[in-house]
CSV table of C-alpha atoms in Angstrom, one decimal:
chain,number,residue,atom,x,y,z
A,1,MET,CA,-300.5,6.6,28.7
A,2,THR,CA,-299.8,10.0,28.0
A,3,ALA,CA,-297.8,11.2,24.8
A,4,LEU,CA,-295.1,12.1,26.8
A,5,LYS,CA,-295.1,8.8,28.7
A,6,GLN,CA,-294.5,7.2,25.4
A,7,GLU,CA,-292.0,9.3,24.5
A,8,ILE,CA,-289.8,9.1,27.8
A,9,ALA,CA,-290.5,5.4,27.4
A,10,ALA,CA,-289.0,5.2,23.8
A,11,LEU,CA,-285.9,7.2,24.9
A,12,ILE,CA,-285.1,5.2,27.9
A,13,ALA,CA,-285.1,2.2,25.7
A,14,HIS,CA,-282.9,3.7,23.3
A,15,GLU,CA,-280.7,5.4,25.8
A,16,GLY,CA,-281.2,3.7,29.0
A,17,PRO,CA,-282.3,5.0,32.4
A,18,MET,CA,-282.5,8.9,32.8
A,19,THR,CA,-281.9,11.0,35.7
A,20,LEU,CA,-284.7,12.4,37.8
A,21,GLU,CA,-283.5,16.0,36.6
A,22,HIS,CA,-283.8,15.0,33.0
A,23,TYR,CA,-287.1,13.4,33.7
A,24,MET,CA,-288.6,16.4,35.4
A,25,SER,CA,-287.3,18.7,32.7
A,26,LEU,CA,-289.2,16.7,30.3
A,27,CYS,CA,-292.3,16.6,32.2
A,28,LEU,CA,-292.3,20.3,33.0
A,29,GLY,CA,-290.7,21.9,29.9
A,30,HIS,CA,-291.2,19.7,26.8
A,31,PRO,CA,-292.1,22.0,23.8
A,32,SER,CA,-295.0,19.8,23.1
A,33,TYR,CA,-296.3,18.1,26.0
A,34,GLY,CA,-294.8,19.7,29.1
A,35,TYR,CA,-296.8,20.7,31.9
A,36,TYR,CA,-296.1,24.4,31.8
A,37,MET,CA,-296.3,24.7,28.1
A,38,THR,CA,-299.7,23.1,27.5
A,39,ARG,CA,-302.1,24.9,30.3
A,40,ASP,CA,-302.7,27.4,32.8
A,41,PRO,CA,-302.6,25.3,36.1
A,42,PHE,CA,-303.3,28.3,38.6
A,43,GLY,CA,-306.3,28.8,40.6
A,44,ALA,CA,-309.3,26.9,41.7
A,45,ALA,CA,-309.9,25.6,38.3
A,46,GLY,CA,-306.3,24.6,37.7
A,47,ASP,CA,-304.2,22.4,40.1
A,48,PHE,CA,-302.8,24.6,42.5
A,49,VAL,CA,-303.1,28.3,43.9
A,50,THR,CA,-300.1,30.7,44.6
A,51,ALA,CA,-300.2,33.5,46.9
A,52,PRO,CA,-300.8,36.2,44.3
A,53,GLU,CA,-304.0,34.4,43.2
A,54,ILE,CA,-305.3,34.5,47.1
A,55,SER,CA,-304.9,38.2,47.7
A,56,GLN,CA,-303.9,41.4,46.0
A,57,MET,CA,-302.2,42.0,49.4
A,58,PHE,CA,-299.3,39.8,48.6
A,59,GLY,CA,-298.5,41.6,45.4
A,60,GLU,CA,-299.0,45.1,46.7
A,61,LEU,CA,-296.6,44.4,49.4
A,62,LEU,CA,-294.1,43.1,47.1
A,63,GLY,CA,-294.5,46.0,44.8
A,64,VAL,CA,-293.7,48.2,47.9
A,65,TRP,CA,-290.6,46.0,48.8
A,66,ALA,CA,-289.4,46.3,45.3
A,67,SER,CA,-289.9,50.2,45.3
A,68,GLU,CA,-287.8,50.3,48.5
A,69,ALA,CA,-285.1,48.1,47.1
A,70,TRP,CA,-284.6,50.2,44.2
A,71,ARG,CA,-284.3,53.4,46.4
A,72,MET,CA,-281.8,51.6,48.8
A,73,ALA,CA,-279.9,50.7,45.8
A,74,GLY,CA,-279.4,54.4,45.1
A,75,ALA,CA,-282.4,54.8,42.7
A,76,PRO,CA,-280.6,53.7,39.8
A,77,SER,CA,-282.0,55.1,36.4
A,78,PRO,CA,-282.6,52.9,34.2
A,79,ALA,CA,-283.3,50.0,36.2
A,80,ARG,CA,-284.9,46.5,35.3
A,81,LEU,CA,-287.6,45.2,37.2
A,82,VAL,CA,-287.6,41.4,36.4
A,83,GLU,CA,-289.9,38.6,37.5
A,84,LEU,CA,-289.0,34.7,37.3
A,85,GLY,CA,-291.7,32.4,36.6
A,86,PRO,CA,-294.7,34.9,36.4
A,87,GLY,CA,-297.6,32.7,36.3
A,88,ARG,CA,-300.8,34.6,35.0
A,89,GLY,CA,-298.9,38.0,35.4
A,90,THR,CA,-301.0,38.6,38.6
A,91,LEU,CA,-298.1,39.5,40.9
A,92,MET,CA,-296.5,41.9,38.4
A,93,SER,CA,-300.1,43.6,37.8
A,94,ASP,CA,-300.3,44.1,41.6
A,95,VAL,CA,-296.6,45.2,41.6
A,96,LEU,CA,-297.0,47.7,39.1
A,97,ARG,CA,-300.3,49.1,40.2
A,98,VAL,CA,-298.7,49.9,43.8
A,99,ALA,CA,-295.6,51.5,41.8
A,100,ARG,CA,-298.0,54.2,40.1
A,101,ILE,CA,-297.8,55.8,43.6
A,102,ALA,CA,-293.9,56.0,43.5
A,103,PRO,CA,-293.4,57.8,40.1
A,104,PRO,CA,-289.7,58.0,40.3
A,105,PHE,CA,-289.4,54.2,40.6
A,106,LEU,CA,-292.1,53.7,37.9
A,107,ASP,CA,-290.2,56.2,35.7
A,108,ALA,CA,-286.7,54.5,36.2
A,109,ILE,CA,-287.7,50.8,35.6
A,110,SER,CA,-288.3,48.6,32.3
A,111,VAL,CA,-290.3,45.5,33.1
A,112,HIS,CA,-289.1,42.1,32.1
A,113,LEU,CA,-290.8,38.7,32.6
A,114,VAL,CA,-288.8,35.5,32.1
A,115,GLU,CA,-291.2,32.7,30.9
A,116,THR,CA,-290.8,29.5,28.9
A,117,SER,CA,-294.4,28.6,28.4
A,118,SER,CA,-296.0,30.4,25.2
A,119,ALA,CA,-299.3,29.4,26.8
A,120,LEU,CA,-298.7,31.3,30.1
A,121,ARG,CA,-296.9,34.2,28.2
A,122,ALA,CA,-300.5,34.7,26.2
A,123,ILE,CA,-302.2,34.8,29.7
A,124,GLN,CA,-299.5,37.3,31.0
A,125,GLU,CA,-299.9,39.5,28.0
A,126,GLN,CA,-304.1,39.8,28.6
A,127,THR,CA,-303.3,40.6,32.4
A,128,LEU,CA,-300.7,43.2,31.7
A,129,ALA,CA,-302.4,44.8,28.7
A,130,ASP,CA,-303.1,47.9,30.7
A,131,ALA,CA,-299.8,47.9,32.7
A,132,PRO,CA,-298.3,51.4,33.0
A,133,LYS,CA,-295.0,50.3,31.5
A,134,PRO,CA,-294.4,48.1,28.5
A,135,VAL,CA,-293.5,44.4,29.5
A,136,SER,CA,-291.0,42.2,27.5
A,137,TRP,CA,-290.3,38.4,27.7
A,138,SER,CA,-287.2,36.2,27.6
A,139,ILE,CA,-286.7,32.6,28.1
A,140,ASP,CA,-283.8,32.9,30.5
A,141,VAL,CA,-282.7,35.9,33.1
A,142,ASN,CA,-279.5,36.1,31.3
A,143,ASP,CA,-281.4,37.5,28.2
A,144,THR,CA,-282.8,40.5,30.4
A,145,PRO,CA,-281.1,43.7,29.5
A,146,PRO,CA,-278.2,44.5,31.6
A,147,GLY,CA,-278.1,47.1,34.6
A,148,PRO,CA,-279.2,47.4,38.2
A,149,ALA,CA,-282.3,44.8,38.8
A,150,ILE,CA,-284.8,44.2,41.2
A,151,ILE,CA,-285.7,40.7,40.7
A,152,LEU,CA,-288.8,38.8,42.1
A,153,ALA,CA,-289.1,35.0,42.0
A,154,ASN,CA,-292.1,33.5,43.7
A,155,GLU,CA,-292.5,29.9,43.6
A,156,PHE,CA,-290.0,29.8,40.9
A,157,PHE,CA,-287.0,27.5,42.3
A,158,ASP,CA,-289.4,24.8,43.5
A,159,ALA,CA,-290.2,24.0,39.9
A,160,LEU,CA,-286.6,23.6,38.8
A,161,PRO,CA,-285.6,20.0,38.2
A,162,VAL,CA,-283.3,18.3,41.0
A,163,ARG,CA,-281.1,15.0,41.2
A,164,HIS,CA,-281.6,12.3,43.7
A,165,TYR,CA,-278.9,10.3,45.3
A,166,VAL,CA,-279.6,7.1,47.7
A,167,LYS,CA,-277.0,5.8,50.3
A,168,THR,CA,-276.3,2.3,49.5
A,169,ALA,CA,-273.9,-0.1,51.0
A,170,GLN,CA,-271.3,0.9,48.3
A,171,GLY,CA,-271.9,4.8,48.6
A,172,TRP,CA,-274.1,7.2,47.1
A,173,ARG,CA,-275.9,5.9,43.8
A,174,GLU,CA,-278.0,8.2,41.8
A,175,ARG,CA,-281.6,7.5,41.5
A,176,LEU,CA,-282.7,7.0,37.9
A,177,VAL,CA,-285.9,6.6,35.7
A,178,GLY,CA,-286.3,3.5,33.9
A,179,VAL,CA,-289.1,1.1,32.5
A,180,ASP,CA,-289.9,-2.3,34.3
A,181,ALA,CA,-291.2,-5.5,32.5
A,182,MET,CA,-294.8,-4.3,32.3
A,183,GLY,CA,-293.6,-1.1,30.4
A,184,GLU,CA,-294.3,1.3,33.4
A,185,LEU,CA,-291.9,4.1,34.6
A,186,THR,CA,-290.3,2.9,37.8
A,187,PHE,CA,-287.4,4.2,39.9
A,188,GLY,CA,-284.0,2.4,40.0
A,189,LEU,CA,-280.2,3.1,41.0
A,190,SER,CA,-277.4,3.9,38.7
A,191,ASP,CA,-274.6,1.1,38.8
A,192,GLN,CA,-271.9,3.8,39.3
A,193,VAL,CA,-271.1,5.2,42.8
A,194,GLU,CA,-271.1,9.1,43.1
A,195,ALA,CA,-267.4,9.5,44.5
A,196,SER,CA,-267.9,13.3,45.1
A,197,LEU,CA,-270.8,12.9,47.6
A,198,ASN,CA,-269.5,12.1,51.2
A,199,VAL,CA,-272.3,13.1,53.4
A,200,PRO,CA,-272.7,10.8,56.3
A,201,ALA,CA,-276.1,8.9,56.3
A,202,ARG,CA,-277.6,5.8,56.9
A,203,GLU,CA,-278.5,3.0,54.0
A,204,GLY,CA,-281.6,4.1,52.2
A,205,SER,CA,-281.1,7.8,53.0
A,206,ILE,CA,-281.9,10.1,49.9
A,207,ILE,CA,-280.4,13.6,49.4
A,208,GLU,CA,-282.0,16.0,46.8
A,209,VAL,CA,-279.1,18.1,44.8
A,210,GLY,CA,-280.6,21.3,43.1
A,211,ALA,CA,-277.6,21.9,40.7
A,212,VAL,CA,-280.0,23.7,38.3
A,213,ALA,CA,-281.4,26.2,40.8
A,214,GLN,CA,-277.9,26.7,42.4
A,215,ARG,CA,-276.4,27.5,38.9
A,216,ILE,CA,-279.3,30.1,38.2
A,217,MET,CA,-278.7,31.5,41.9
A,218,SER,CA,-274.8,32.0,41.0
A,219,GLU,CA,-275.4,33.8,37.8
A,220,ILE,CA,-278.2,36.2,39.4
A,221,ALA,CA,-275.9,36.9,42.4
A,222,ALA,CA,-273.0,37.5,40.2
A,223,ARG,CA,-275.2,40.0,38.0
A,224,LEU,CA,-276.0,41.8,41.2
A,225,VAL,CA,-272.7,42.0,42.4
A,226,ARG,CA,-271.4,43.4,39.2
A,227,GLU,CA,-274.3,45.9,38.3
A,228,GLY,CA,-276.5,46.4,41.4
A,229,GLY,CA,-279.9,45.6,42.6
A,230,ALA,CA,-281.7,42.9,44.8
A,231,LEU,CA,-283.4,39.3,44.3
A,232,LEU,CA,-286.5,38.4,46.4
A,233,VAL,CA,-286.9,34.8,46.8
A,234,ILE,CA,-290.4,33.2,48.0
A,235,ASP,CA,-290.9,29.6,48.1
A,236,TYR,CA,-291.6,26.6,50.4
A,237,GLY,CA,-288.7,24.7,51.5
A,238,TYR,CA,-286.0,24.2,54.4
A,239,LEU,CA,-284.1,26.7,56.2
A,240,GLU,CA,-281.2,24.0,56.4
A,241,THR,CA,-279.8,21.7,53.9
A,242,SER,CA,-281.1,18.0,55.0
A,243,LEU,CA,-281.6,14.5,54.0
A,244,GLY,CA,-284.8,13.4,52.6
A,245,ASP,CA,-286.8,13.0,49.4
A,246,SER,CA,-289.5,16.0,48.7
A,247,LEU,CA,-290.4,15.2,45.3
A,248,GLN,CA,-294.2,15.7,44.7
A,249,ALA,CA,-296.6,15.6,42.1
A,250,VAL,CA,-299.9,17.6,42.0
A,251,ALA,CA,-303.0,17.5,39.8
A,252,LYS,CA,-306.2,19.0,40.7
A,253,HIS,CA,-305.1,20.0,44.1
A,254,ALA,CA,-304.2,16.5,45.0
A,255,TYR,CA,-301.1,14.6,45.4
A,256,VAL,CA,-300.4,11.9,42.6
A,257,ASP,CA,-297.9,9.4,41.6
A,258,PRO,CA,-295.1,11.6,39.9
A,259,LEU,CA,-294.4,8.5,37.3
A,260,ALA,CA,-298.1,7.9,36.5
A,261,ALA,CA,-298.7,10.5,33.8
A,262,PRO,CA,-295.8,12.7,32.7
A,263,GLY,CA,-296.9,16.1,31.7
A,264,GLU,CA,-300.1,16.0,33.3
A,265,ALA,CA,-298.9,16.9,36.9
A,266,ASP,CA,-296.9,19.5,38.5
A,267,LEU,CA,-293.6,18.3,39.7
A,268,THR,CA,-292.0,20.3,42.5
A,269,THR,CA,-289.5,19.9,45.4
A,270,HIS,CA,-289.0,21.8,48.5
A,271,VAL,CA,-286.4,24.6,48.0
A,272,ASP,CA,-283.0,24.1,49.8
A,273,PHE,CA,-282.5,27.7,51.0
A,274,ALA,CA,-279.2,27.0,52.5
A,275,ALA,CA,-277.7,25.6,49.4
A,276,LEU,CA,-279.1,28.9,47.7
A,277,ALA,CA,-277.5,30.9,50.1
A,278,ARG,CA,-274.3,29.3,49.8
A,279,ALA,CA,-274.4,29.8,46.2
A,280,ALA,CA,-275.3,33.6,46.4
A,281,ARG,CA,-272.5,34.3,48.9
A,282,ALA,CA,-269.7,32.1,47.1
A,283,ALA,CA,-270.5,34.7,44.3
A,284,GLY,CA,-269.7,37.6,46.5
A,285,ALA,CA,-273.5,38.7,47.1
A,286,LYS,CA,-275.1,39.6,50.4
A,287,VAL,CA,-277.9,37.3,51.7
A,288,MET,CA,-280.5,38.2,54.1
A,289,GLY,CA,-282.9,35.7,55.6
A,290,PRO,CA,-284.5,33.1,55.1
A,291,VAL,CA,-287.4,34.3,57.3
A,292,THR,CA,-290.8,32.6,57.3
A,293,GLN,CA,-293.3,34.3,54.8
A,294,GLY,CA,-295.7,35.2,57.8
A,295,HIS,CA,-292.8,37.3,59.5
A,296,PHE,CA,-291.9,38.7,56.2
A,297,LEU,CA,-295.5,39.7,55.4
A,298,LEU,CA,-296.2,41.0,58.9
A,299,GLN,CA,-293.4,43.3,58.9
A,300,LEU,CA,-294.1,44.8,55.5
A,301,GLY,CA,-297.6,45.7,57.1
A,302,ILE,CA,-300.1,43.4,55.9
A,303,GLU,CA,-302.2,43.8,58.6
A,304,ARG,CA,-302.5,47.0,58.2
A,305,ARG,CA,-303.3,46.7,54.6
A,306,ALA,CA,-306.1,44.4,55.5
A,307,GLU,CA,-307.5,46.8,57.9
A,308,THR,CA,-307.6,49.4,55.0
A,309,LEU,CA,-309.2,47.2,52.4
A,310,MET,CA,-311.7,46.1,54.9
A,311,LYS,CA,-312.9,49.7,55.4
A,312,ARG,CA,-314.5,49.9,52.1
A,313,ALA,CA,-315.4,46.0,51.7
A,314,THR,CA,-318.9,44.3,52.0
A,315,PRO,CA,-319.3,41.6,54.4
A,316,GLU,CA,-318.4,38.9,52.3
A,317,GLN,CA,-315.5,40.8,51.0
A,318,GLN,CA,-314.2,41.4,54.4
A,319,ARG,CA,-314.7,37.6,55.4
A,320,ALA,CA,-312.4,36.9,52.3
A,321,ILE,CA,-309.7,39.3,53.3
A,322,ILE,CA,-309.5,37.9,56.8
A,323,ASP,CA,-309.4,34.3,55.3
A,324,ALA,CA,-306.6,35.6,52.7
A,325,LEU,CA,-304.5,37.0,55.6
A,326,ASP,CA,-304.9,33.9,57.5
A,327,ARG,CA,-303.7,31.7,54.6
A,328,LEU,CA,-300.7,33.9,53.8
A,329,THR,CA,-299.5,34.4,57.3
A,330,GLY,CA,-300.8,31.7,59.4
A,331,ALA,CA,-298.6,28.9,60.8
A,332,GLN,CA,-300.6,26.2,62.6
A,333,ASP,CA,-301.9,24.2,59.5
A,334,PRO,CA,-299.4,23.8,56.9
A,335,ARG,CA,-301.8,22.0,54.5
A,336,ARG,CA,-303.6,25.4,54.4
A,337,GLN,CA,-301.5,28.1,55.7
A,338,MET,CA,-298.3,29.3,54.2
A,339,GLY,CA,-296.8,31.4,56.8
A,340,ALA,CA,-294.3,29.0,58.1
A,341,LEU,CA,-293.9,26.6,55.2
A,342,PHE,CA,-292.9,29.2,52.9
A,343,LYS,CA,-289.8,31.2,53.2
A,344,VAL,CA,-288.5,34.5,52.0
A,345,MET,CA,-284.7,35.4,51.1
A,346,ALA,CA,-283.2,38.6,49.8
A,347,VAL,CA,-279.9,38.5,47.8
A,348,THR,CA,-278.1,41.9,47.0
A,349,HIS,CA,-275.2,43.8,45.9
A,350,PRO,CA,-272.9,43.4,49.0
A,351,ASP,CA,-273.0,47.2,49.8
A,352,MET,CA,-276.7,47.2,50.1
A,353,PRO,CA,-278.2,47.8,53.6
A,354,ASP,CA,-280.4,45.5,55.5
A,355,MET,CA,-283.8,45.1,53.4
A,356,PRO,CA,-287.3,45.7,54.9
A,357,GLY,CA,-288.9,42.5,56.3
A,358,PHE,CA,-285.7,40.8,57.4
A,359,ILE,CA,-285.6,42.4,61.1
A,360,VAL,CA,-285.4,39.7,63.3
């Protein structure tokens, strides 16, 4: 039994079953035992691979997009370049490398990373040691300096905790984490009916509610409306709000029981892009997309970038570039290809013109 599992079991014994939202928050963010607080989970040696680790092309194109978004926002100076959940710092490193070829953009921005993990921050500091701009860190996007902002959120919203509700004969009841007779963590249901949920569904249906994600989106959208700028969200998820349980736990590139070893596996859910869009629009922001990642990257010119890289690559490097292009934009095999499973959405000040990558 992991140390965090013991702590959660003791907490449940003292206070009663906890919400899935609380459980996920502890598993991922516990200051001593949380998954992201204790390790580098990225890459082949970790538990999963993200797009910036697959190819430099991904971050380079986002750098071009960020520069263009800044220009279309009126080229404000100063402006903030912010990344939420920056992983190893690979994406920001690629973005800033591209920014060198746009001196007015580079001169105007200050760089801010929103990171709660001291372990990952240490890695980010190493990755960005030679960055062309100083980098500052905060644990909340609201702690970044005010002003117009270009905000990047790649695989950020999927790691935010959600609540589950199950349709019963009496109505929707919240799914809770408790302890069974053998001392193991188990799922159960609240005795209370959630009166505010009136979604029609069959008994046994599950609905995920990402209240944390929607709150963060509302706050960011309100900032963009007030101060200007744009947010780019890239994540795996659904175009429309739907019923179903998408909670998954991953360790060593394989799916595992989400209750088996708290703190030792990554917990994520598919992002409800429709709910995020509703939250952004309710705050007065403009929303573009979502479109598929394949559509977005192809419109930004990833094929041309691949061709350029291949001209000075060895045969082995050329094969790696072709494979990376296929993984980032392909749609036939969602277990390996990200092109259809991952979606891209932009949220901007209401006066911003339509952004690159979202022409349908």
